[in-house]
Coordinates of C-alpha atoms in Angstrom, one line a residue:
M1 CA 0.0 0.0 0.0
S2 CA 1.4 3.3 -1.0
T3 CA 1.7 5.9 1.8
E4 CA 2.2 8.8 -0.6
R5 CA -0.2 11.6 0.0
P6 CA -2.0 13.2 -2.9
P7 CA -0.5 16.5 -4.1
T8 CA -2.0 19.6 -2.4
V9 CA -2.5 23.0 -4.1
P10 CA 0.0 25.5 -2.7
A11 CA -1.5 28.4 -0.8
T12 CA -0.3 30.9 -3.4
E13 CA -2.1 29.2 -6.2
T14 CA -5.8 29.0 -7.0
S15 CA -7.5 25.6 -7.6
P16 CA -9.7 25.2 -10.7
A17 CA -12.8 25.0 -8.5
T18 CA -11.9 28.1 -6.6
G19 CA -11.1 29.9 -9.9
R20 CA -14.5 29.0 -11.3
K21 CA -16.2 30.2 -8.1
R22 CA -14.5 33.6 -8.5
L23 CA -15.1 33.8 -12.2
V24 CA -18.8 33.1 -12.2
P25 CA -19.8 36.1 -10.1
L26 CA -17.7 38.4 -12.3
L27 CA -19.3 37.1 -15.4
V28 CA -22.8 37.6 -13.9
A29 CA -21.8 41.1 -12.9
L30 CA -20.5 41.8 -16.4
V31 CA -23.7 40.6 -18.0
A32 CA -25.8 42.5 -15.5
S33 CA -23.9 45.6 -16.3
W34 CA -25.6 45.7 -19.7
V35 CA -28.8 43.7 -19.2
V36 CA -30.0 45.8 -16.2
P37 CA -29.7 49.1 -18.1
L38 CA -31.5 47.6 -21.1
L39 CA -34.4 46.5 -18.8
T40 CA -34.6 49.8 -17.0
N41 CA -34.5 51.6 -20.4
L42 CA -37.4 49.5 -21.6
A43 CA -39.3 50.2 -18.4
H44 CA -38.4 54.0 -18.6
V45 CA -36.9 53.9 -15.1
D46 CA -33.2 54.7 -16.0
W47 CA -33.2 57.1 -13.1
L48 CA -32.6 54.0 -10.9
L49 CA -29.1 53.5 -12.5
P50 CA -27.1 56.4 -11.1
P51 CA -27.9 55.5 -7.4
L52 CA -27.1 51.8 -8.2
L53 CA -23.7 52.7 -9.7
L54 CA -22.9 54.9 -6.7
L55 CA -23.7 52.2 -4.3
A56 CA -21.7 49.6 -6.3
T57 CA -18.7 52.0 -6.3
A58 CA -19.1 52.5 -2.5
S59 CA -19.3 48.7 -2.0
L60 CA -15.9 48.2 -3.8
L61 CA -14.1 50.9 -1.8
R62 CA -12.6 50.2 1.6
A63 CA -12.0 53.8 2.7
G64 CA -14.2 55.3 5.3
R65 CA -15.3 53.7 8.6
T66 CA -18.9 54.9 8.3
V67 CA -21.6 54.6 5.6
L68 CA -21.5 58.4 5.1
D69 CA -17.7 58.5 4.7
R70 CA -17.9 55.7 2.2
L71 CA -20.7 57.3 0.2
M72 CA -19.0 60.7 0.1
C73 CA -15.7 59.1 -1.2
A74 CA -17.7 57.1 -3.8
M75 CA -19.5 60.3 -4.9
A76 CA -16.2 62.1 -5.4
L77 CA -14.7 59.3 -7.4
V78 CA -17.8 58.8 -9.6
F79 CA -18.0 62.5 -10.3
G80 CA -14.3 62.8 -11.3
A81 CA -14.4 59.5 -13.3
T82 CA -17.6 60.6 -15.1
L83 CA -16.1 63.9 -16.3
A84 CA -13.0 62.0 -17.5
A85 CA -15.1 59.3 -19.2
G86 CA -17.1 62.1 -20.9
L87 CA -14.1 62.5 -23.3
L88 CA -14.9 58.9 -24.5
L89 CA -18.7 59.2 -24.2
S90 CA -18.7 62.3 -26.4
V91 CA -17.1 60.6 -29.4
W92 CA -18.3 56.9 -29.2
P93 CA -21.4 55.9 -31.2
W94 CA -23.8 55.8 -28.3
H95 CA -22.8 59.2 -26.9
L96 CA -24.8 60.0 -23.7
A97 CA -27.4 57.2 -24.1
P98 CA -28.3 55.9 -20.6
V99 CA -27.7 52.2 -21.6
G100 CA -24.3 52.8 -23.0
A101 CA -23.1 55.1 -20.1
A102 CA -24.4 52.8 -17.4
G103 CA -23.1 49.7 -19.2
L104 CA -19.6 51.2 -19.4
G105 CA -19.8 52.2 -15.7
G106 CA -20.8 48.7 -14.7
T107 CA -18.1 47.1 -16.9
V108 CA -15.4 49.3 -15.3
L109 CA -16.6 48.4 -11.8
T110 CA -16.6 44.7 -12.7
A111 CA -13.0 45.1 -13.9
V112 CA -12.0 46.8 -10.7
A113 CA -13.6 43.9 -8.7
A114 CA -11.7 41.4 -10.8
V115 CA -8.3 43.1 -10.4
T116 CA -8.6 43.8 -6.7
G117 CA -10.4 40.6 -5.8
R118 CA -12.9 42.7 -3.7
R119 CA -16.5 41.8 -3.2
P120 CA -19.4 44.3 -2.4
Q121 CA -19.2 45.3 1.2
L122 CA -20.6 48.4 3.0
P123 CA -19.8 49.5 6.6
R124 CA -22.7 49.7 9.0
L125 CA -21.3 52.2 11.4
L126 CA -22.8 55.7 11.7
R127 CA -21.2 58.1 14.1
R128 CA -23.1 60.8 16.1
S129 CA -21.2 63.4 14.1
D130 CA -22.6 61.9 10.9
L131 CA -26.1 62.3 12.3
I132 CA -25.3 65.9 13.1
T133 CA -23.9 66.4 9.5
L134 CA -27.0 64.9 8.0
G135 CA -29.3 66.9 10.2
Y136 CA -27.7 70.2 9.2
A137 CA -27.7 69.1 5.6
A138 CA -31.4 68.5 5.9
V139 CA -31.8 72.1 7.1
C140 CA -30.0 73.3 4.0
A141 CA -32.1 71.1 1.8
A142 CA -35.3 72.4 3.3
V143 CA -34.2 76.0 2.7
A144 CA -33.3 75.3 -0.9
L145 CA -36.4 73.2 -1.7
L146 CA -39.1 75.0 0.1
P147 CA -39.4 78.0 -2.3
L148 CA -39.5 75.6 -5.3
V149 CA -41.9 72.9 -4.2
R150 CA -44.7 75.4 -3.7
R151 CA -44.4 77.0 -7.1
D152 CA -45.1 75.9 -10.7
L153 CA -42.5 76.0 -13.5
A154 CA -42.9 79.7 -14.1
G155 CA -42.6 80.4 -10.4
R156 CA -39.5 78.3 -10.1
L157 CA -37.9 79.8 -13.2
S158 CA -38.5 83.3 -11.9
L159 CA -36.3 82.7 -8.9
F160 CA -33.3 82.4 -11.3
M161 CA -34.3 84.5 -14.3
H162 CA -33.0 87.7 -12.7
V163 CA -29.5 86.9 -13.9
E164 CA -28.6 86.4 -17.6
D165 CA -25.9 83.8 -16.8
F166 CA -28.4 81.2 -15.8
S167 CA -29.8 81.2 -19.3
R168 CA -26.3 80.6 -20.7
H169 CA -25.8 77.6 -18.4
L170 CA -29.2 76.2 -19.5
M171 CA -28.1 76.6 -23.1
I172 CA -24.8 74.7 -22.5
Y173 CA -26.7 71.9 -20.7
D174 CA -29.2 71.6 -23.6
T175 CA -26.5 71.8 -26.3
I176 CA -24.5 69.1 -24.7
R177 CA -27.6 66.8 -24.8
T178 CA -28.4 67.8 -28.3
Q179 CA -24.8 67.2 -29.6
G180 CA -24.2 64.2 -27.3
G181 CA -21.1 65.3 -25.4
Y182 CA -18.7 68.1 -24.6
L183 CA -19.1 71.0 -26.9
F184 CA -15.3 71.3 -27.5
L185 CA -15.5 67.9 -29.2
H186 CA -18.4 68.9 -31.4
K187 CA -17.4 72.5 -32.4
A188 CA -18.7 72.3 -35.9
Q189 CA -22.1 71.1 -34.9
S190 CA -22.4 73.3 -31.8
I191 CA -21.4 76.7 -33.1
G192 CA -24.8 77.3 -34.5
H193 CA -26.4 76.8 -31.1
V194 CA -24.2 79.2 -29.1
Y195 CA -23.7 82.9 -29.4
E196 CA -20.0 83.1 -28.8
P197 CA -17.2 80.6 -29.7
G198 CA -16.0 80.9 -26.1
F199 CA -19.0 78.9 -24.9
L200 CA -17.6 75.9 -26.8
T201 CA -14.5 75.7 -24.5
Y202 CA -16.1 77.0 -21.3
P203 CA -15.6 74.6 -18.3
Q204 CA -18.5 72.1 -18.8
G205 CA -18.1 69.5 -16.2
G206 CA -21.2 70.5 -14.2
H207 CA -23.3 70.9 -17.3
F208 CA -22.1 67.6 -18.7
T209 CA -23.1 65.8 -15.5
Y210 CA -26.5 67.4 -15.4
A211 CA -27.1 66.6 -19.1
L212 CA -26.1 62.9 -18.5
L213 CA -28.4 62.8 -15.4
E214 CA -31.2 64.3 -17.5
N215 CA -30.9 61.5 -20.0
F216 CA -31.3 59.0 -17.1
L217 CA -34.3 60.9 -15.9
E218 CA -36.0 60.9 -19.3
S219 CA -34.6 57.4 -20.2
S220 CA -33.6 58.9 -23.5
A221 CA -30.7 60.8 -25.1
V222 CA -33.1 62.7 -27.3
P223 CA -34.2 66.0 -25.8
G224 CA -37.9 65.8 -25.1
N225 CA -40.3 68.6 -23.9
P226 CA -38.2 71.7 -23.2
L227 CA -40.5 72.6 -20.3
T228 CA -39.6 69.3 -18.7
W229 CA -35.8 69.5 -19.1
T230 CA -35.8 73.2 -18.1
S231 CA -37.7 72.3 -14.9
N232 CA -35.3 69.4 -14.3
F233 CA -32.3 71.6 -14.7
I234 CA -33.6 73.8 -11.9
W235 CA -34.0 70.8 -9.7
L236 CA -30.6 69.5 -10.6
H237 CA -29.1 72.9 -9.8
T238 CA -30.9 72.8 -6.5
F239 CA -29.7 69.4 -5.5
G240 CA -26.2 70.5 -6.6
F241 CA -26.4 73.2 -3.9
I242 CA -27.6 70.7 -1.3
A243 CA -24.7 68.4 -2.3
M244 CA -22.3 71.4 -1.8
C245 CA -23.7 72.0 1.7
L246 CA -23.4 68.4 2.6
A247 CA -19.8 68.3 1.2
V248 CA -18.8 71.3 3.3
L249 CA -20.4 69.9 6.5
W250 CA -18.9 66.5 6.0
A251 CA -15.4 67.8 5.2
A252 CA -15.4 70.1 8.2
Q253 CA -16.5 67.3 10.5
R254 CA -13.8 65.1 9.0
V255 CA -11.2 67.7 9.8
A256 CA -12.5 68.0 13.3
G257 CA -11.9 64.2 13.7
P258 CA -13.9 61.2 15.1
S259 CA -13.2 62.0 18.7
V260 CA -15.0 65.4 18.7
G261 CA -17.9 65.4 21.1
I262 CA -21.5 66.2 20.3
W263 CA -21.3 69.8 21.5
R264 CA -18.3 70.6 19.4
A265 CA -19.7 68.8 16.3
G266 CA -23.1 70.6 16.9
A267 CA -21.5 74.0 17.2
L268 CA -19.3 73.5 14.1
G269 CA -22.3 72.4 12.1
A270 CA -24.3 75.4 13.2
L271 CA -21.6 77.8 12.3
I272 CA -21.2 76.3 8.8
T273 CA -24.9 76.0 8.2
A274 CA -25.5 79.6 9.2
Y275 CA -22.7 80.8 6.9
L276 CA -24.0 78.7 4.0
L277 CA -27.6 80.0 4.3
L278 CA -27.3 83.5 5.7
D279 CA -24.3 84.8 3.7
V280 CA -22.6 84.5 0.4
P281 CA -22.9 80.8 -0.5
I282 CA -26.6 80.9 -1.0
T283 CA -26.2 83.8 -3.4
V284 CA -24.0 81.6 -5.6
F285 CA -26.9 79.3 -5.8
D286 CA -29.8 81.7 -6.4
S287 CA -27.7 83.8 -8.7
G288 CA -27.7 80.8 -11.1
Y289 CA -24.1 79.5 -11.2
P290 CA -24.5 75.7 -11.4
Q291 CA -20.9 75.2 -12.6
E292 CA -19.5 77.1 -9.6
V293 CA -21.8 75.4 -7.1
T294 CA -20.6 71.9 -8.3
S295 CA -16.9 73.0 -8.2
L296 CA -17.2 74.5 -4.7
A297 CA -18.6 71.1 -3.5
V298 CA -15.5 69.4 -5.0
V299 CA -13.2 72.0 -3.5
A300 CA -14.7 71.3 -0.1
M301 CA -14.2 67.5 -0.4
L302 CA -10.6 68.0 -1.6
A303 CA -9.8 70.3 1.4
G304 CA -11.4 67.7 3.7
V305 CA -9.4 64.7 2.6
A306 CA -6.2 66.7 2.1
I307 CA -6.3 68.0 5.6
R308 CA -7.4 64.7 7.2
P309 CA -6.6 61.9 4.7
I310 CA -8.6 58.7 4.6
A311 CA -6.9 55.5 6.0
R312 CA -6.5 53.7 2.7
D313 CA -3.5 55.2 0.9
R314 CA -4.1 54.0 -2.6
E315 CA -7.7 55.2 -2.5
Q316 CA -6.6 58.5 -1.0
I317 CA -4.2 59.1 -3.9
L318 CA -6.9 58.1 -6.4
L319 CA -9.5 60.3 -4.6
V320 CA -7.2 63.4 -4.7
G321 CA -6.5 62.9 -8.4
A322 CA -10.2 62.5 -9.2
L323 CA -11.1 65.7 -7.3
L324 CA -8.4 67.7 -9.1
V325 CA -9.8 66.6 -12.4
A326 CA -13.3 67.5 -11.3
I327 CA -12.3 71.0 -10.2
S328 CA -10.6 71.6 -13.5
F329 CA -13.5 70.5 -15.6
T330 CA -16.1 72.4 -13.5
Y331 CA -14.3 75.7 -12.8
Y332 CA -10.6 75.8 -13.2
L333 CA -10.2 79.2 -11.6
F334 CA -10.2 77.2 -8.4
L335 CA -7.5 74.8 -9.6
P336 CA -4.3 76.7 -8.5
V337 CA -5.4 76.8 -4.8
A338 CA -6.6 73.2 -5.0
G339 CA -3.3 72.1 -6.5
V340 CA -1.3 73.7 -3.7
I341 CA -3.6 72.2 -1.1
A342 CA -3.1 68.8 -2.7
L343 CA 0.7 69.4 -2.7
G344 CA 0.5 70.3 1.0
W345 CA -1.1 66.9 1.7
L346 CA 1.6 65.2 -0.4
V347 CA 4.4 66.8 1.5
A348 CA 2.9 66.5 5.0
Y349 CA 2.0 62.8 4.5
R350 CA 4.9 61.9 2.4
R351 CA 5.8 58.9 4.6
R352 CA 2.6 57.3 3.7
V353 CA 2.9 58.1 0.0
L354 CA 6.6 57.3 -0.7
P355 CA 6.2 53.5 -0.3
R356 CA 3.6 53.7 -3.1
W357 CA 5.5 56.2 -5.3
R358 CA 5.0 54.2 -8.6
Y359 CA 1.2 54.1 -8.0
T360 CA 1.3 57.8 -7.0
L361 CA 3.3 58.7 -10.1
V362 CA 0.9 56.9 -12.5
V363 CA -2.2 58.4 -10.9
G364 CA -0.6 61.8 -10.8
V365 CA 0.5 61.9 -14.4
V366 CA -3.0 60.7 -15.6
S367 CA -4.8 63.2 -13.3
L368 CA -2.6 66.1 -14.3
A369 CA -3.0 65.3 -18.0
L370 CA -6.8 65.2 -17.6
A371 CA -6.9 68.3 -15.4
A372 CA -4.9 70.2 -18.1
V373 CA -7.5 69.8 -20.7
P374 CA -9.9 72.7 -19.9
P375 CA -7.1 75.3 -19.3
L376 CA -5.4 74.2 -22.6
L377 CA -8.6 74.5 -24.5
N378 CA -8.7 78.1 -23.4
R379 CA -5.0 78.8 -23.8
S380 CA -5.8 81.6 -26.4
A381 CA -7.5 83.6 -23.7
D382 CA -5.0 85.7 -21.8
P383 CA -5.5 84.9 -18.0
G384 CA -4.4 88.4 -17.1
T385 CA -7.0 90.0 -19.3
V386 CA -9.7 87.6 -18.3
L387 CA -9.2 88.4 -14.6
L388 CA -10.0 92.0 -15.3
Q389 CA -13.4 91.3 -17.0
N390 CA -16.7 92.2 -15.4
G391 CA -19.7 90.0 -14.6
Q392 CA -22.7 89.6 -12.4
A393 CA -21.6 88.8 -8.9
I394 CA -22.8 90.0 -5.4
P395 CA -20.1 91.8 -3.3
V396 CA -18.6 89.8 -0.5
R397 CA -18.1 91.1 3.0
T398 CA -14.6 90.0 3.9
H399 CA -14.1 91.0 7.6
P400 CA -15.9 88.0 9.2
L401 CA -14.3 85.7 6.6
W402 CA -10.7 86.7 7.3
G403 CA -11.5 86.8 11.1
L404 CA -12.5 83.1 10.9
G405 CA -9.5 82.4 8.7
L406 CA -7.1 83.8 11.3
A407 CA -8.8 81.8 14.0
C408 CA -8.3 78.7 11.9
V409 CA -4.6 79.5 11.4
A410 CA -4.1 80.0 15.2
A411 CA -5.8 76.7 15.9
S412 CA -3.6 75.0 13.3
I413 CA -0.5 76.4 14.9
L414 CA -1.6 74.8 18.2
L415 CA -2.0 71.5 16.4
I416 CA 1.4 71.8 14.8
A417 CA 2.9 72.4 18.2
R418 CA 1.3 69.1 19.3
R419 CA 2.8 67.5 16.2
R420 CA -0.5 66.9 14.5
R421 CA 0.2 66.9 10.7
F422 CA -3.3 67.8 9.7
G423 CA -2.7 71.2 11.3
V424 CA 0.0 71.8 8.8
V425 CA -2.2 71.2 5.8
A426 CA -5.1 73.2 7.4
A427 CA -2.8 76.2 7.8
V428 CA -1.5 75.8 4.2
A429 CA -5.0 75.7 2.9
V430 CA -6.2 78.8 4.6
I431 CA -3.0 80.8 3.9
V432 CA -2.9 79.9 0.3
V433 CA -6.5 80.6 -0.5
G434 CA -6.2 83.9 1.3
A435 CA -3.1 84.9 -0.6
F436 CA -4.5 83.9 -3.9
S437 CA -7.7 86.0 -3.4
A438 CA -5.6 88.9 -2.1
G439 CA -3.3 88.6 -5.1
V440 CA -6.2 88.7 -7.6
N441 CA -7.6 91.7 -5.8
K442 CA -4.3 93.6 -5.9
Y443 CA -3.9 92.8 -9.6
Q444 CA -7.4 94.0 -10.5
A445 CA -6.8 97.2 -8.5
A446 CA -3.5 97.9 -10.2
N447 CA -5.0 97.4 -13.6
A448 CA -8.3 99.2 -13.1
G449 CA -10.2 95.9 -13.5
A450 CA -13.6 94.8 -12.3
S451 CA -13.9 92.8 -9.0
Y452 CA -15.9 90.0 -10.6
F453 CA -13.2 87.3 -10.4
W454 CA -12.0 88.5 -7.0
Y455 CA -15.5 87.7 -5.7
K456 CA -15.2 84.3 -7.3
T457 CA -11.9 83.7 -5.4
L458 CA -13.6 84.8 -2.2
H459 CA -16.2 82.1 -2.8
E460 CA -13.5 79.5 -2.8
A461 CA -11.9 81.1 0.2
I462 CA -15.2 80.8 2.1
I463 CA -15.6 77.1 1.4
V464 CA -11.9 76.3 2.2
I465 CA -12.0 78.3 5.5
L466 CA -15.3 76.7 6.5
V467 CA -13.8 73.3 6.0
A468 CA -10.7 74.3 7.8
S469 CA -12.8 75.5 10.7
G470 CA -12.9 71.9 11.8
V471 CA -9.6 72.6 13.5
L472 CA -11.4 74.9 15.9
A473 CA -13.5 72.0 17.0
A474 CA -10.4 69.8 17.3
V475 CA -8.7 72.3 19.6
L476 CA -11.5 73.6 21.8
R477 CA -12.4 71.4 24.8
L478 CA -14.7 71.6 27.8
P479 CA -13.1 71.5 31.3
P480 CA -13.1 67.9 32.5
R481 CA -15.2 68.7 35.5
L482 CA -18.0 70.0 33.2
S483 CA -17.8 67.6 30.4
H484 CA -19.0 64.7 32.5
R485 CA -22.2 66.5 33.6
S486 CA -25.2 65.4 31.6
W487 CA -27.0 68.8 31.9
W488 CA -24.0 70.6 30.6
R489 CA -23.7 68.2 27.6
L490 CA -27.3 69.2 26.7
V491 CA -27.0 72.9 27.3
T492 CA -23.6 73.4 25.6
P493 CA -24.5 72.3 22.0
V494 CA -27.6 74.5 22.0
A495 CA -25.7 77.5 23.4
A496 CA -22.8 77.0 21.0
A497 CA -25.2 76.7 18.1
I498 CA -27.0 80.0 19.1
V499 CA -23.6 81.8 19.4
A500 CA -22.5 80.5 16.0
I501 CA -25.7 81.4 14.2
G502 CA -25.9 84.8 16.0
S503 CA -22.3 85.6 15.1
V504 CA -22.9 85.0 11.4
G505 CA -26.2 86.9 11.5
Y506 CA -24.5 89.9 13.2
F507 CA -21.7 90.2 10.7
A508 CA -24.1 89.6 7.8
R509 CA -26.7 92.1 8.9
G510 CA -27.8 94.8 6.4
T511 CA -25.7 93.7 3.5
A512 CA -26.8 92.5 0.0
T513 CA -24.9 89.2 0.6
S514 CA -26.3 88.3 3.9
M515 CA -29.3 87.3 5.9
S516 CA -31.5 89.4 3.6
E517 CA -30.3 87.4 0.6
G518 CA -31.2 84.1 2.2
R519 CA -34.5 85.4 3.4
R520 CA -35.3 86.8 0.0
Y521 CA -34.7 83.4 -1.6
L522 CA -36.7 81.6 1.1
T523 CA -39.7 83.9 0.8
G524 CA -39.4 84.3 -3.0
R525 CA -38.2 87.3 -4.9
T526 CA -41.7 88.0 -6.0
A527 CA -45.0 86.7 -4.7
E528 CA -46.0 85.8 -8.2
P529 CA -44.0 84.5 -11.2
S530 CA -42.1 87.3 -12.9
P531 CA -43.5 88.5 -16.2
A532 CA -40.5 87.1 -18.1
A533 CA -41.0 83.6 -16.6
R534 CA -44.8 83.7 -17.1
D535 CA -44.5 84.9 -20.7
T536 CA -41.8 82.3 -21.5
V537 CA -44.0 79.4 -20.4
A538 CA -47.1 80.8 -22.0
V539 CA -45.5 81.6 -25.3
F540 CA -43.8 78.2 -25.6
Q541 CA -47.0 76.3 -24.8
R542 CA -48.6 78.2 -27.7
F543 CA -45.6 77.9 -30.0
P544 CA -43.7 74.7 -29.0
H545 CA -41.9 74.5 -32.4
A546 CA -39.8 77.2 -33.9
D547 CA -41.1 76.6 -37.4
D548 CA -37.7 77.9 -38.7
K549 CA -38.6 81.3 -37.3
L550 CA -36.9 83.4 -34.6
T551 CA -39.5 84.2 -31.9
V552 CA -39.2 87.7 -30.4
V553 CA -41.4 88.8 -27.5
Y554 CA -42.2 92.5 -27.4
M555 CA -44.4 93.1 -24.4
D556 CA -44.4 93.5 -20.6
G557 CA -41.4 95.8 -20.4
Q558 CA -37.8 95.9 -21.4
W559 CA -36.3 93.2 -19.2
P560 CA -39.2 90.7 -19.6
Q561 CA -39.0 90.9 -23.4
F562 CA -35.2 90.5 -23.3
Y563 CA -35.3 87.4 -21.0
T564 CA -38.3 85.8 -22.7
T565 CA -36.7 86.1 -26.1
I566 CA -33.5 84.4 -24.9
Y567 CA -35.2 81.5 -23.0
L568 CA -37.5 80.8 -26.0
G569 CA -34.4 80.7 -28.2
I570 CA -32.9 78.0 -25.9
M571 CA -36.2 76.0 -25.9
H572 CA -36.3 76.2 -29.7
H573 CA -32.6 75.2 -29.9
Q574 CA -31.7 78.5 -31.6
Y575 CA -30.0 80.3 -28.8
G576 CA -27.3 81.7 -31.0
T577 CA -29.7 83.6 -33.2
A578 CA -32.0 84.7 -30.3
E579 CA -29.0 86.0 -28.3
D580 CA -27.7 87.9 -31.3
F581 CA -31.1 89.6 -31.6
A582 CA -31.5 90.1 -27.8
Q583 CA -28.1 91.7 -27.5
H584 CA -29.5 94.6 -29.5
I585 CA -32.6 95.0 -27.3
R586 CA -30.8 95.0 -24.0
P587 CA -32.4 97.7 -21.8
W588 CA -29.1 99.5 -21.2
N589 CA -28.5 99.6 -25.0
G590 CA -31.6 101.8 -25.4
K591 CA -32.8 99.9 -28.5
H592 CA -36.2 99.0 -27.3
N593 CA -38.5 101.1 -29.5
L594 CA -40.0 99.6 -32.6
P595 CA -38.2 102.0 -35.0
Q596 CA -34.9 100.8 -33.5
I597 CA -35.6 97.0 -33.8
E598 CA -37.1 97.2 -37.3
P599 CA -33.7 97.1 -39.0
L600 CA -32.8 94.0 -36.9
I601 CA -35.9 92.3 -38.2
A602 CA -35.2 93.4 -41.8
S603 CA -31.6 92.1 -41.7
S604 CA -32.4 88.8 -39.9
T605 CA -31.2 85.7 -41.8
R606 CA -34.4 83.8 -41.0
P607 CA -38.1 84.8 -40.7
V608 CA -39.1 86.5 -37.5
R609 CA -42.2 85.9 -35.4
V610 CA -42.9 88.9 -33.1
I611 CA -45.4 88.5 -30.3
A612 CA -47.0 91.6 -28.8
K613 CA -50.2 92.6 -27.1
D614 CA -50.3 96.4 -27.1
P615 CA -52.8 97.5 -29.8
Q616 CA -50.5 100.3 -31.0
D617 CA -47.5 98.0 -31.2
L618 CA -49.5 95.4 -33.1
A619 CA -50.6 98.0 -35.6
D620 CA -47.1 99.4 -36.1
L621 CA -45.7 95.9 -36.5
R622 CA -48.3 94.9 -39.1
A623 CA -47.7 98.1 -41.0
F624 CA -43.9 97.3 -41.0
A625 CA -44.6 93.7 -42.1
A626 CA -46.4 95.0 -45.1
T627 CA -43.2 96.6 -46.3
L628 CA -41.2 93.3 -46.1
P629 CA -41.1 90.3 -48.4
S630 CA -44.0 87.9 -47.8
G631 CA -43.3 85.6 -44.9
K632 CA -40.4 87.7 -43.5
L633 CA -42.3 88.9 -40.4
E634 CA -45.2 87.1 -38.6
V635 CA -47.0 89.4 -36.1
V636 CA -48.9 87.5 -33.3
D637 CA -51.4 89.1 -30.9
F638 CA -50.7 87.5 -27.6
N639 CA -54.1 88.3 -26.3
A640 CA -55.9 86.6 -29.2
G641 CA -54.9 83.1 -28.0
G642 CA -55.4 80.0 -30.0

């Protein structure tokens, strides 16, 4: 009888049975990556796919000890990866079709699972500070949503129609959907939809993301009813602001650290929430800057993970790279400060990074190459000249901001004295963002430039300093003899929150950027929809198709007719022509009388439809139409209906 034992499989090798067991789930996942999107598309429920992809991404990560941490990291990675993948989606045959985009995302996640050997897994832990973060984020959500849910489309649109920039962002979002990708990759097809060539290379990351999400909402890459996608754009912009508030709150609590007690976490959250809702940040939202809102959210997350890195080094490196790409694609004015903050993290935590220098080098090269795309596309524009240009922005009151910044630097110095490395990065972040903003201000003053882009740099400074204010919570502590008393634990968070909110309200009182701005949004700029918003919806419902004519509205005053003409041009997919006409009837140009716009109508390259309701205006327009070739001018009485 032989005593020889059968050969055993070495621990480092995989048996055929084990290999099959690992291969089968991967094959199932790969098939599901395409079958599930096909089924949801047939059922017109593609809106389910983005949350599923987010959860799948979170389940393959291992960074973050809590569910909230994991989801925030996943959101950042998905956002950055989506903007990078947009370069491919814009040129491949399926463009932004939900099935193709979701199928590609699922395939990539399956490949990640195959390479890493990871299986879906989510943490169950939720800290008290997470509950505080979510609670304050819910307050921000309520403030943002309340004025919208109680209004119809005209009422919602009127909240943002007071600034021309919002119409341009709506146009870029619509044109990306129409052309199936980034405009700079479809210049020849897109130039007829935009007014200026500069829109083709404008940072489009936020618009691209919203356009892709809109395709998932409508289960189609073909633009449907313009009233629907216009309404959805407003909702997407609103949820972008809510995401920004959540990102700032989460990042600040992350900087504060997991050991922060409930009173410090509560006070920190109250300070940040008050600043977001009672001062400048809410004006960025209701002034209609969706690209800046999304970029500020990413800046907040970068500051948070740079100051207090996540535990998994490889995922930290990948996360920083993805966030830098996202900042560049959404609003690359913020990229210099973000790059220095990332460099500060790299130096401060070099001992964790150096053992993985090859991985860091690869991720760094790829990330920098992708982040360079938007600036290079605009390389013909002189940065020095651009910084002097004017725009619509609400002035920022700087004294409370710099006061908070100095407090953060002082707290960071205390942490540095205690040899806490995150204090170094926090100090670098505050000092760099302050120096950058001050430098832009000095440059504009020296060259007699406008303050528009200085205000933009102050917006970034607000977000970075709010995130860095987590160091205040990390430093401040209650006396030991009080911290153990239950009644003091209850009173202190409430008192600290009242002090924080009261301080912001005090410094923000009586300014256009302050409490009055948040209150004005919450109560609504007008009790009823503005004439421009009301006319836009009413005229489009009457004329849902352009019929190869430029629709011009001549009623209800100078600003309403200006805005209505522009928004109808967007909904009719002819913004370029409508904006060219509207530029000549701007109220400040003085060209708002009929004799002054008649030459514009006569020289128009396409037939014009003018809608009016004043009897004298209608009579004058009809008399002028009689002097033009047949079909050149159609005059419509708005009051006639039908």
